[in-house]
CSV table of C-alpha atoms and ligand atoms in Angstrom, one decimal:
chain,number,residue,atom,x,y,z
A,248,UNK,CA,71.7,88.4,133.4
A,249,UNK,CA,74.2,90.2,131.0
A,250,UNK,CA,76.4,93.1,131.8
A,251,UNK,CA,76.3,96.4,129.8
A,252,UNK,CA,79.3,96.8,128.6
A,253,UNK,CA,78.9,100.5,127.1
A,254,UNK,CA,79.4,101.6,130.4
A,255,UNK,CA,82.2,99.1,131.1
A,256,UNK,CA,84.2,99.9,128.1
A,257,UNK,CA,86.7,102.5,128.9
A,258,UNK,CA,86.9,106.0,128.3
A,259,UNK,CA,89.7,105.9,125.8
A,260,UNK,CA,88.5,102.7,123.9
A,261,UNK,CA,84.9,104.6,123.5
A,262,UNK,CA,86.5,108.1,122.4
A,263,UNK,CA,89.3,107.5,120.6
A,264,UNK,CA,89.2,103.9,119.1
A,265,UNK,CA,86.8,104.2,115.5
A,266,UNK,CA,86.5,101.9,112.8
A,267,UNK,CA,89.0,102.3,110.5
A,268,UNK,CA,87.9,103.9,107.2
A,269,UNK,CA,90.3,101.2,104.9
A,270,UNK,CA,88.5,99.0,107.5
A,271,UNK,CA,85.4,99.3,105.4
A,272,UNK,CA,86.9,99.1,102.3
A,273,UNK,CA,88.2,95.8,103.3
A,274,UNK,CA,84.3,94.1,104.4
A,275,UNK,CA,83.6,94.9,100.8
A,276,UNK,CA,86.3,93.9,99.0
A,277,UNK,CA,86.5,91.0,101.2
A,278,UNK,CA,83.0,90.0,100.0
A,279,UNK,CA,83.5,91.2,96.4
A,280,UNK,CA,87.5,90.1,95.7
A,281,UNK,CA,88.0,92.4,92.9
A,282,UNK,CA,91.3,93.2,91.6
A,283,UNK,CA,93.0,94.7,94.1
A,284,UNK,CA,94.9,98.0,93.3
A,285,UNK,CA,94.1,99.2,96.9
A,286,UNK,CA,96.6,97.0,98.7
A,287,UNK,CA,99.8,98.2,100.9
A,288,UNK,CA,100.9,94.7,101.0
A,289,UNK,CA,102.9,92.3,98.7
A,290,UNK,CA,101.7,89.5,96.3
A,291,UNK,CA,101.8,86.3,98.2
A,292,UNK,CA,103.9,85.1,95.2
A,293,UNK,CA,106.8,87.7,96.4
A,294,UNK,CA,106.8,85.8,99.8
A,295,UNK,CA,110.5,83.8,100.0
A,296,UNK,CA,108.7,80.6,101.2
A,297,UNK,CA,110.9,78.2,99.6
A,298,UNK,CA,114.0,79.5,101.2
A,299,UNK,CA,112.6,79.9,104.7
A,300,UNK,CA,111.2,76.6,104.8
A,301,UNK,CA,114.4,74.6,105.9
A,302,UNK,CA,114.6,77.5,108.6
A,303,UNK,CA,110.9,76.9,110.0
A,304,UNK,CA,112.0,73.1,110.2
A,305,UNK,CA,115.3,73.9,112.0
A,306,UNK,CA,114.0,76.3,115.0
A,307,UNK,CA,111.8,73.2,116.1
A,308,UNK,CA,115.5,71.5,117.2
A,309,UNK,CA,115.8,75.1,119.0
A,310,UNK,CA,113.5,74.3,122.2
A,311,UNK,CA,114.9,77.4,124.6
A,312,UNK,CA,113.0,79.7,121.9
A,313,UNK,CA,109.7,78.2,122.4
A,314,UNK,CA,109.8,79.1,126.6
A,315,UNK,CA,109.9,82.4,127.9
A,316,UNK,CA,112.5,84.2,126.0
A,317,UNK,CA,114.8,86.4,128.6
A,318,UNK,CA,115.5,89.0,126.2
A,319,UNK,CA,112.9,91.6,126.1
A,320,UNK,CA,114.3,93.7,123.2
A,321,UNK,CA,114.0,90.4,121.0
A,322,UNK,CA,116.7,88.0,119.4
A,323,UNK,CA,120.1,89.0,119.7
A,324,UNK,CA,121.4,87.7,116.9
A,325,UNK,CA,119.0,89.6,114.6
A,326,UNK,CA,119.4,93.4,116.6
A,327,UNK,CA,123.1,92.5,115.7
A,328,UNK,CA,122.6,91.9,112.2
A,329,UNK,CA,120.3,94.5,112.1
A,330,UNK,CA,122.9,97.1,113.9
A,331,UNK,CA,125.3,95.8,111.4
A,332,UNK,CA,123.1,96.3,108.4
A,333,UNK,CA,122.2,99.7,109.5
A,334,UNK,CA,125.6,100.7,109.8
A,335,UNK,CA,126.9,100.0,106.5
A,336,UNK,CA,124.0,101.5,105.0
A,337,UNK,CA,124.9,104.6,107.3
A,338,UNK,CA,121.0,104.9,108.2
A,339,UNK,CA,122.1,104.4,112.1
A,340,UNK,CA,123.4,107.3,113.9
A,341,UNK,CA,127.1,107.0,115.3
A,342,UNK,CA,125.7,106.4,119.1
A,343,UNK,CA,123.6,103.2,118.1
A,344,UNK,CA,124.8,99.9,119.6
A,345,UNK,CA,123.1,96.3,119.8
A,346,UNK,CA,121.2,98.0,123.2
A,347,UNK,CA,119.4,100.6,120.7
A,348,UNK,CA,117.9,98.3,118.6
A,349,UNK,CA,114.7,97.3,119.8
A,350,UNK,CA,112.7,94.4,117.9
A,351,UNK,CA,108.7,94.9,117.3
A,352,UNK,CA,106.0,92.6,115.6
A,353,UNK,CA,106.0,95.1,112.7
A,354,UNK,CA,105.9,98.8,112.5
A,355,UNK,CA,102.9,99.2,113.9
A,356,UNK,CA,103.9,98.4,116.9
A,357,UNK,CA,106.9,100.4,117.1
A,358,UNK,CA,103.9,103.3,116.4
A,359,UNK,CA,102.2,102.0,119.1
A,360,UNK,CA,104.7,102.1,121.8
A,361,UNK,CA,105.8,104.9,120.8
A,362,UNK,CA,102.6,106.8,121.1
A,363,UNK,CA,102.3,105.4,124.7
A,364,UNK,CA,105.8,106.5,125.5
A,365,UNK,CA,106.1,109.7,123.9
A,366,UNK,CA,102.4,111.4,123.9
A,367,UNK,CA,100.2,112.7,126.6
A,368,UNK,CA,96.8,113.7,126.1
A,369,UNK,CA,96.6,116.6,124.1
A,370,UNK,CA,100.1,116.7,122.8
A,371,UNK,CA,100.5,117.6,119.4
A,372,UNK,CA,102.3,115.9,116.8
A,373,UNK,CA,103.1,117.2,113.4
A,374,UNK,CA,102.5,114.5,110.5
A,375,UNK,CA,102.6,115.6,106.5
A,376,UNK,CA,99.6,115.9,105.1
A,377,UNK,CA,98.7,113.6,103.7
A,378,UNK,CA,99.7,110.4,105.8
A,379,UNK,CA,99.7,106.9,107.2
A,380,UNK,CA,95.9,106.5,108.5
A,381,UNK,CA,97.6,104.0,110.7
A,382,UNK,CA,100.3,105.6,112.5
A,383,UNK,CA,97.4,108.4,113.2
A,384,UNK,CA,95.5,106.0,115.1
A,385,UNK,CA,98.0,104.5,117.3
A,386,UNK,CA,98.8,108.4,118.0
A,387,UNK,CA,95.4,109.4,118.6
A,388,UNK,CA,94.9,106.3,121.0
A,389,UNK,CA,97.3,108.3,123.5
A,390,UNK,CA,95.2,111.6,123.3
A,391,UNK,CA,97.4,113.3,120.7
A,392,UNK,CA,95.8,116.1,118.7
A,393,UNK,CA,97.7,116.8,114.9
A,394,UNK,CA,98.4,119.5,112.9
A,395,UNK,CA,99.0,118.9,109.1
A,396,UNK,CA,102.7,120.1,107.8
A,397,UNK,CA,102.5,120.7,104.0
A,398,UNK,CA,103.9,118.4,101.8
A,399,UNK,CA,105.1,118.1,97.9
A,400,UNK,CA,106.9,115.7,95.6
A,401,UNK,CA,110.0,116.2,97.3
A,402,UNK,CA,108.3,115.7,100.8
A,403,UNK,CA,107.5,117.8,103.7
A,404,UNK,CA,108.3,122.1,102.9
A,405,UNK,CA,110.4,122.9,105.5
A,406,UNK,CA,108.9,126.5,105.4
A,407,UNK,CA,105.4,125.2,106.4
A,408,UNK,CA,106.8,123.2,109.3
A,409,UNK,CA,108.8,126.1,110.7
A,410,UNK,CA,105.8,127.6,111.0
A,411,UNK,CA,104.2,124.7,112.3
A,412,UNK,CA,107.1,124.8,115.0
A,413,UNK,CA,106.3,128.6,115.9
A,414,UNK,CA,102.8,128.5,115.7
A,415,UNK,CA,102.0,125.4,117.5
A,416,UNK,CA,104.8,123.9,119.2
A,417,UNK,CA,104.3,120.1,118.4
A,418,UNK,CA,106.3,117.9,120.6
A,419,UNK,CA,106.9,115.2,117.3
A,420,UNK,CA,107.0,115.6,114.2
A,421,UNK,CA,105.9,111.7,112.3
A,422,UNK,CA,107.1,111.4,108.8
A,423,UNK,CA,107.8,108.5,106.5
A,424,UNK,CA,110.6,110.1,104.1
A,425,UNK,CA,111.3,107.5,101.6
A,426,UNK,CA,108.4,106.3,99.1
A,427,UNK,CA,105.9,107.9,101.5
A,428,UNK,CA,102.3,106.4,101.8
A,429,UNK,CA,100.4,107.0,100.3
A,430,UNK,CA,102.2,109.7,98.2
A,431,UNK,CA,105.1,107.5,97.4
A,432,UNK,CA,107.5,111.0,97.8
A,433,UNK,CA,110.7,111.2,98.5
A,434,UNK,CA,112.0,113.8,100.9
A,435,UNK,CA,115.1,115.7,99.6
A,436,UNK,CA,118.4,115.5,101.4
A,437,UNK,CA,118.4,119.2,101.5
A,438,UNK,CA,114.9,119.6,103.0
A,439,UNK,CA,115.9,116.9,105.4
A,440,UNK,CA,118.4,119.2,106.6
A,441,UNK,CA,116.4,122.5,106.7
A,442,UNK,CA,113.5,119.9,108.6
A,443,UNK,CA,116.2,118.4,111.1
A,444,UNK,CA,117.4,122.0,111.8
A,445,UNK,CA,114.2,123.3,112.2
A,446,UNK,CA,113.2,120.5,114.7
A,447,UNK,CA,116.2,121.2,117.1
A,448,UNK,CA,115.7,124.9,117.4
A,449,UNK,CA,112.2,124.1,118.4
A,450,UNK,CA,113.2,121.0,120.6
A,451,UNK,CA,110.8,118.5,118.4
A,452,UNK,CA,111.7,114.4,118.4
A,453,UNK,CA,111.1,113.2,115.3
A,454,UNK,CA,110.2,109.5,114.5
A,455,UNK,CA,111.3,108.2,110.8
A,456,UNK,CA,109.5,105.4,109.7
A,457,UNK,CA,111.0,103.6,106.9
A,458,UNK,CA,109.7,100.6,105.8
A,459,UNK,CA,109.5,101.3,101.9
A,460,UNK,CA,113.4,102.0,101.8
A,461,UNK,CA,114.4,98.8,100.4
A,462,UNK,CA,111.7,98.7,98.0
A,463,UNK,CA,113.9,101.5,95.8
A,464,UNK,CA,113.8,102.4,91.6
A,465,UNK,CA,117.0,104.3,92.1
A,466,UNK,CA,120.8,103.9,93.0
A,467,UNK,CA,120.9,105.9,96.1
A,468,UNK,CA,118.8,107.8,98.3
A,469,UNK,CA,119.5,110.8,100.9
A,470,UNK,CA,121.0,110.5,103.9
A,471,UNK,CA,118.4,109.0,107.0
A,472,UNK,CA,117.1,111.8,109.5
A,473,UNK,CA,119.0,109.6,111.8
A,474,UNK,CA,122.5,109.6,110.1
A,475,UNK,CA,122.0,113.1,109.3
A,476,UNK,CA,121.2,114.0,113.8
A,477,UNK,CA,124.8,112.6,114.8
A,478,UNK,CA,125.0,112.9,118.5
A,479,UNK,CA,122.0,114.6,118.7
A,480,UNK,CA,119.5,111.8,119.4
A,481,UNK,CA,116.3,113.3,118.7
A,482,UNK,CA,115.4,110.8,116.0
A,483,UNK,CA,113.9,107.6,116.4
A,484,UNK,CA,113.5,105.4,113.5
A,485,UNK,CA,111.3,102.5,112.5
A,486,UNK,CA,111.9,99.2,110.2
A,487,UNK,CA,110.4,96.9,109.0
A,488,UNK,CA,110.8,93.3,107.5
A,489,UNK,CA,106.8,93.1,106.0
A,490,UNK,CA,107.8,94.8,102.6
A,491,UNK,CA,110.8,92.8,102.2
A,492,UNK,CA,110.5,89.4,103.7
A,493,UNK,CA,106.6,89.1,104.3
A,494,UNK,CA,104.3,91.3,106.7
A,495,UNK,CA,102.5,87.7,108.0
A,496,UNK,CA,106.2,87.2,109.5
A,497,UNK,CA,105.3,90.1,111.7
A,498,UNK,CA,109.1,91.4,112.5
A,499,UNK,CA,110.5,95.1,112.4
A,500,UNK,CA,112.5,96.8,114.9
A,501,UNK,CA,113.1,100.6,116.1
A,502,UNK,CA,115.9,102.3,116.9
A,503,UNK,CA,115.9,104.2,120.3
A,504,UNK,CA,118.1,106.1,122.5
A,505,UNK,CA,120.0,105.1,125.4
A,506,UNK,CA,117.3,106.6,127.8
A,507,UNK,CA,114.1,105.4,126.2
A,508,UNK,CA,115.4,101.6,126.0
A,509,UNK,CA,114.2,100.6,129.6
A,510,UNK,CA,111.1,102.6,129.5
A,511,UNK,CA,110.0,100.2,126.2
A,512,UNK,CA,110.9,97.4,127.6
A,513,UNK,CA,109.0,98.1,130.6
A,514,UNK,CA,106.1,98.8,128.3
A,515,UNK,CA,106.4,95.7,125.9
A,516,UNK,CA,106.5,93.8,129.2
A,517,UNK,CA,102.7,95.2,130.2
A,518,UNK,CA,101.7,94.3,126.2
A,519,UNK,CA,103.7,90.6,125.7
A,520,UNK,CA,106.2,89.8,128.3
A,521,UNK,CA,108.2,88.7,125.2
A,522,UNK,CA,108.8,88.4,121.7
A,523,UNK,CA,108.1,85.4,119.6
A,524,UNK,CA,111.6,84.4,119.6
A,525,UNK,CA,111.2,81.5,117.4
A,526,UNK,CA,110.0,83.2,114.5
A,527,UNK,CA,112.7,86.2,114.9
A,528,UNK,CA,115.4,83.3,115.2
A,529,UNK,CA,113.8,82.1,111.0
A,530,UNK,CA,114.3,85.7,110.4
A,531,UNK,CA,117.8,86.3,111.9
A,532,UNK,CA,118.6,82.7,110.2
A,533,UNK,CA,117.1,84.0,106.5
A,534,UNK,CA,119.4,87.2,106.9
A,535,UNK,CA,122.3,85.8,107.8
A,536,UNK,CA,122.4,83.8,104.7
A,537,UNK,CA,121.3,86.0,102.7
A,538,UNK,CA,123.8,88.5,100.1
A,539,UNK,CA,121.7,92.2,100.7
A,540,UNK,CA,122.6,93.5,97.4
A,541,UNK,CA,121.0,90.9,95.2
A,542,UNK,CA,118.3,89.9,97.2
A,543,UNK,CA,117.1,93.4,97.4
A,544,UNK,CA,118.0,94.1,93.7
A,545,UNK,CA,115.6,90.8,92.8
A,546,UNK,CA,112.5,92.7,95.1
A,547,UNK,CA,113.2,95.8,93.2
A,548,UNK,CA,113.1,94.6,89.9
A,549,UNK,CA,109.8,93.3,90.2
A,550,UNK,CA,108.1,96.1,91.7
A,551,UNK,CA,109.8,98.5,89.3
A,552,UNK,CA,108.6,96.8,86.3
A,553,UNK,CA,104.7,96.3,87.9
A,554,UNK,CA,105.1,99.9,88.7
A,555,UNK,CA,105.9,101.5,85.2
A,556,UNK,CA,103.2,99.0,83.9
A,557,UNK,CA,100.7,100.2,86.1
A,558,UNK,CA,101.7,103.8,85.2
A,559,UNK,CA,101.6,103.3,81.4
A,560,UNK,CA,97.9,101.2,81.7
A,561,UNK,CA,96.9,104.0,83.3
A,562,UNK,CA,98.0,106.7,80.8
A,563,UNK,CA,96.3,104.7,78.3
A,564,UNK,CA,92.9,104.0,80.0
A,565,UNK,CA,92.5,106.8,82.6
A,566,UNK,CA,94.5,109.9,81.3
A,567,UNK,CA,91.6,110.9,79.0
A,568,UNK,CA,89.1,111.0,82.2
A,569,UNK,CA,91.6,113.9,83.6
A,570,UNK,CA,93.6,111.3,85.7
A,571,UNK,CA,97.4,113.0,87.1
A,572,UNK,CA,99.8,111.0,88.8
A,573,UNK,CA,103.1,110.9,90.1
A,574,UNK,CA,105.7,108.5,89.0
A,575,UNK,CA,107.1,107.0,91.9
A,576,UNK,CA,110.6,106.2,92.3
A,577,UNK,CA,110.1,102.9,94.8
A,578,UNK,CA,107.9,101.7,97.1
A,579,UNK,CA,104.2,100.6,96.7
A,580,UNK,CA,102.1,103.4,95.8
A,581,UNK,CA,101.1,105.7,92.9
A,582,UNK,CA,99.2,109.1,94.1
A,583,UNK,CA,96.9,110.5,91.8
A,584,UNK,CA,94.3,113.3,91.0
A,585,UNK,CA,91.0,112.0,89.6
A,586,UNK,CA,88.4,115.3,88.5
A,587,UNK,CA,84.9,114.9,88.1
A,588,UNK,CA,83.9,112.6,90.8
A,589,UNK,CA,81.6,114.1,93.8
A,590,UNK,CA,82.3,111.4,96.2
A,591,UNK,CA,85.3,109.6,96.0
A,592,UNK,CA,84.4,107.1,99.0
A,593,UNK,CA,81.0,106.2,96.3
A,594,UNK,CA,82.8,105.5,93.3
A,595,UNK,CA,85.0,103.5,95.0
A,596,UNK,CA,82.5,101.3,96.2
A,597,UNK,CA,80.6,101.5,93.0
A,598,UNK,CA,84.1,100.4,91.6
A,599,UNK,CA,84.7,97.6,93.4
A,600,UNK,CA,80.8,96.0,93.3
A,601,UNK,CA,79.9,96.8,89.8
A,602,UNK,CA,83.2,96.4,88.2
A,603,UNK,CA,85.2,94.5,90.5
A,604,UNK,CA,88.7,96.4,91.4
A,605,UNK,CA,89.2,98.4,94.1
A,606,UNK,CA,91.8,101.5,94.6
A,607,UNK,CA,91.8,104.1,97.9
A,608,UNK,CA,90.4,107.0,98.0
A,609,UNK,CA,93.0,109.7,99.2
A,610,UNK,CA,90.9,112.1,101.5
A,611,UNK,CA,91.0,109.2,104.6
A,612,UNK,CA,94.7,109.9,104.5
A,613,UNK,CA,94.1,113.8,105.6
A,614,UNK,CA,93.6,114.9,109.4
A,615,UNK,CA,90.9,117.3,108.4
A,616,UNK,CA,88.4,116.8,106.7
A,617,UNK,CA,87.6,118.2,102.9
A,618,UNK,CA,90.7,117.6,101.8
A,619,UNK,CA,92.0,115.4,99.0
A,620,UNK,CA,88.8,114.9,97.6
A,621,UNK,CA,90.1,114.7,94.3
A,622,UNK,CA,92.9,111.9,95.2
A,623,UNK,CA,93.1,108.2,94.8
A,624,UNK,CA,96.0,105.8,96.0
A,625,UNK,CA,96.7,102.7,93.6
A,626,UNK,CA,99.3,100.1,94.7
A,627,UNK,CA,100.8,98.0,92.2
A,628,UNK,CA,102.5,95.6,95.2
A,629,UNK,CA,99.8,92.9,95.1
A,630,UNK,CA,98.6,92.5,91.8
A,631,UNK,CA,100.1,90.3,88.6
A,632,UNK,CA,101.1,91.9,85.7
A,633,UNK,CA,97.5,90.8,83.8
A,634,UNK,CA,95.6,92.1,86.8
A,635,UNK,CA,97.1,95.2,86.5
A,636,UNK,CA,96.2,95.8,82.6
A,637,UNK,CA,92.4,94.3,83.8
A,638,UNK,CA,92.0,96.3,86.7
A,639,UNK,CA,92.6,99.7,84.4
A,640,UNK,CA,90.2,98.8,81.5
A,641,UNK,CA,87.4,98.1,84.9
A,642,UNK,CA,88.3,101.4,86.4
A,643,UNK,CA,87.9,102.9,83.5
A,644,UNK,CA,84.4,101.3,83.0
A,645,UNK,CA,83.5,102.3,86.0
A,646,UNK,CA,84.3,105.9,86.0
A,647,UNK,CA,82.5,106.1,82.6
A,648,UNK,CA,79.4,104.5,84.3
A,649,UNK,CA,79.5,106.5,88.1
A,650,UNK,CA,79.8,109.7,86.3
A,651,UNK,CA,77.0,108.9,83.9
A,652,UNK,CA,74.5,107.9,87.0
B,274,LIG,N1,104.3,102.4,108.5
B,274,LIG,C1,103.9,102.6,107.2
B,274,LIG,C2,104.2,103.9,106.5
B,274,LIG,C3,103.2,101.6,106.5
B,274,LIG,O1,102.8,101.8,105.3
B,274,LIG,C4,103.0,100.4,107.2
B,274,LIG,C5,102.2,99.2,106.5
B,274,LIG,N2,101.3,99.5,105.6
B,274,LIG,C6,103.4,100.3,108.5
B,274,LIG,C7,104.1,101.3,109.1
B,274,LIG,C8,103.2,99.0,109.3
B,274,LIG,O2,103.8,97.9,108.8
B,274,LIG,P1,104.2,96.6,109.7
B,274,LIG,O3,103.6,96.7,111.0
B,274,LIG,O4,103.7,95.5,108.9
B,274,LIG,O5,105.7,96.6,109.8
């Protein structure tokens, strides 16, 4: 006998949990491996292997890490470090202590407690359009219904989500301002303002994720939505260690208020009971030693220099086929505009089994649908520097070819 489990499968799982449309992409590229200027994720050769090791052999002398570990917001060492870090970089807001910060197995799952905290079914949050695919799934999970906030080169247009605010009254507002993906834009310190103001007339929380910051082609960057609130602690914020130490590490953290603490740790305890303690203790361990500046100056350097490499292989090979794109300023991602395809989500399979690279297509990072049809994410993060000039000259091929079919 066997049980039919369409009718045992809950409610939410069956309505709200759908394959993921990168999830696709990645079956095929999976079983083609072409070059890959689709990936969010770093080249395995950025990974600091060689100076965590002697920290993977010293937690084993650590045995209380490897037992339950009594500390449900994760290591304490590290939310100090972090608290420190975040202070000198002024990115925490004056109220933060060592109780605020909050450690999570990446991002995503700061996004996912959050969106079982925060939303009800129905809710509404505001999210720039376009956005993180991911971060709308672990919203929609919770019932939340979005409404798209207009967004630019210089991030979201506050006008657009004043609007927003009166028309629709979302209770969040989601945004990634720094090197946002998949646009790789950088919201400016005024808008930040104009957006934080607009957010407190209408009473919306707003959660920052961040985890491109460090990954940054210039000297300084505006103020954090969370330095900028002060005393007013409407912001939460979300960090991560995956684009600077190694996502496999699993490791970021949030920043909470004082009366949302308890209430995640409650929730983490339904999800995990606890952290893995031993691998955050190799984290805390890798920071410690570690001198910020130059370490993040060595990450920058190399994505800065894949970056204007990809940008100048593309001018040569794919500016001629109509190809505009933005010249990002950190981060992972190049955004671009791509005419005379009539199905994005075709050529980029074509691309990827005929001619083997793969980029994104844009329009899965819109709520609604029609939109970005025209747009194509590349990612220079995981690809050498001869992969890079390949992968253009195979694009190029390819476009040549799908539009001659
Ligand atoms: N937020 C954004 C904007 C991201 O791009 C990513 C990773 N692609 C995440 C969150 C999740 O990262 P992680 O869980 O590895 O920290």
């Amino acid at each position: 006998m066997t049980i039919n489990w369409n009718n045992n499968i809950s409610k939410m799982a069956q309505d709200r949990l759908s394959p993921s449309l990168l999830g696709d992409l990645f079956a095929i590229e999976h079983k083609y491996k072409p070059i890959c200027l689709s990936a969010g994720e770093p080249n395995s050769d950025f990974f600091p292997l060689e100076e965590l090791a002697p920290f993977f052999k010293d937690v084993c002398k650590k045995r209380e890490l490897f037992g339950y570990y009594p500390f449900h917001a994760g290591h304490v060492g590290l939310r100090e470090w972090i608290k420190n870090w975040m202070k000198d970089d002024n990115i925490a807001a004056p109220w933060v202590e060592v109780d605020n910060i909050i450690l999570t197995t990446g991002s995503q799952q700061g996004l996912a407690l959050l969106s079982d905290l925060l939303v009800d079914e129905g809710d509404l949050v505001a999210v720039e359009a376009p956005t993180y695919l991911e971060a709308l799934r672990a919203f929609r999970k919770s019932g939340a219904n979005f409404i798209e906030v207009e967004a630019d080169e210089n991030g979201i247009i506050p006008e657009s989500f004043e609007m927003v605010c009166k028309q629709n009254k979302p209770r969040l507002l989601y945004t990634i301002p720094n090197f946002q993906n998949p646009t790789g834009s950088v919201t400016s310190l005024e808008r930040r303002k104009s957006i934080l103001k607009i957010a407190q007339k209408f009473d919306v929380v707003i959660i920052e994720d961040d985890p491109y910051r460090y990954v940054s082609f210039i000297d300084s960057l505006p103020d954090s939505y969370m330095s900028l609130s002060g005393d007013d602690d409407r912001v939460i914020y979300l960090g991560s260690f995956s684009k600077i130490i190694c996502p496999g590490i699993r490791c970021g953290w949030m920043i909470v208020p004082v009366p949302l603490v308890k209430k995640v740790t409650q929730l983490r305890h339904t999800i995990e009971i606890s952290l893995p303690a031993s691998l955050q203790h190799i984290v805390y361990c890798f920071c410690n030693q570690m001198d910020r500046k130059q370490y993040f100056n060595k990450i920058q350097k190399v994505y800065k220099n894949r970056c204007d490499v990809l940008v100048s292989t593309l001018n040569e090979t794919m500016a001629d086929k109509g190809l505009e794109m933005n010249f990002p300023k950190g981060g992972y991602f190049i955004w671009s505009h791509l005419p005379g395809i009539n199905n994005m989500r075709n050529f980029v399979e074509y691309s990827i089994i005929n001619f083997g690279v793969s980029v994104t297509p844009g329009y899965i990072f819109y709520v609604r649908s029609g939109q970005g049809l025209d747009t194509l994410r590349f990612s220079f993060a995981k690809v050498s520097l001869e992969e890079i000039s390949e992968g253009c000259e195979r694009l190029a091929r390819s476009y040549d070819s799908f539009v001659a079919l």
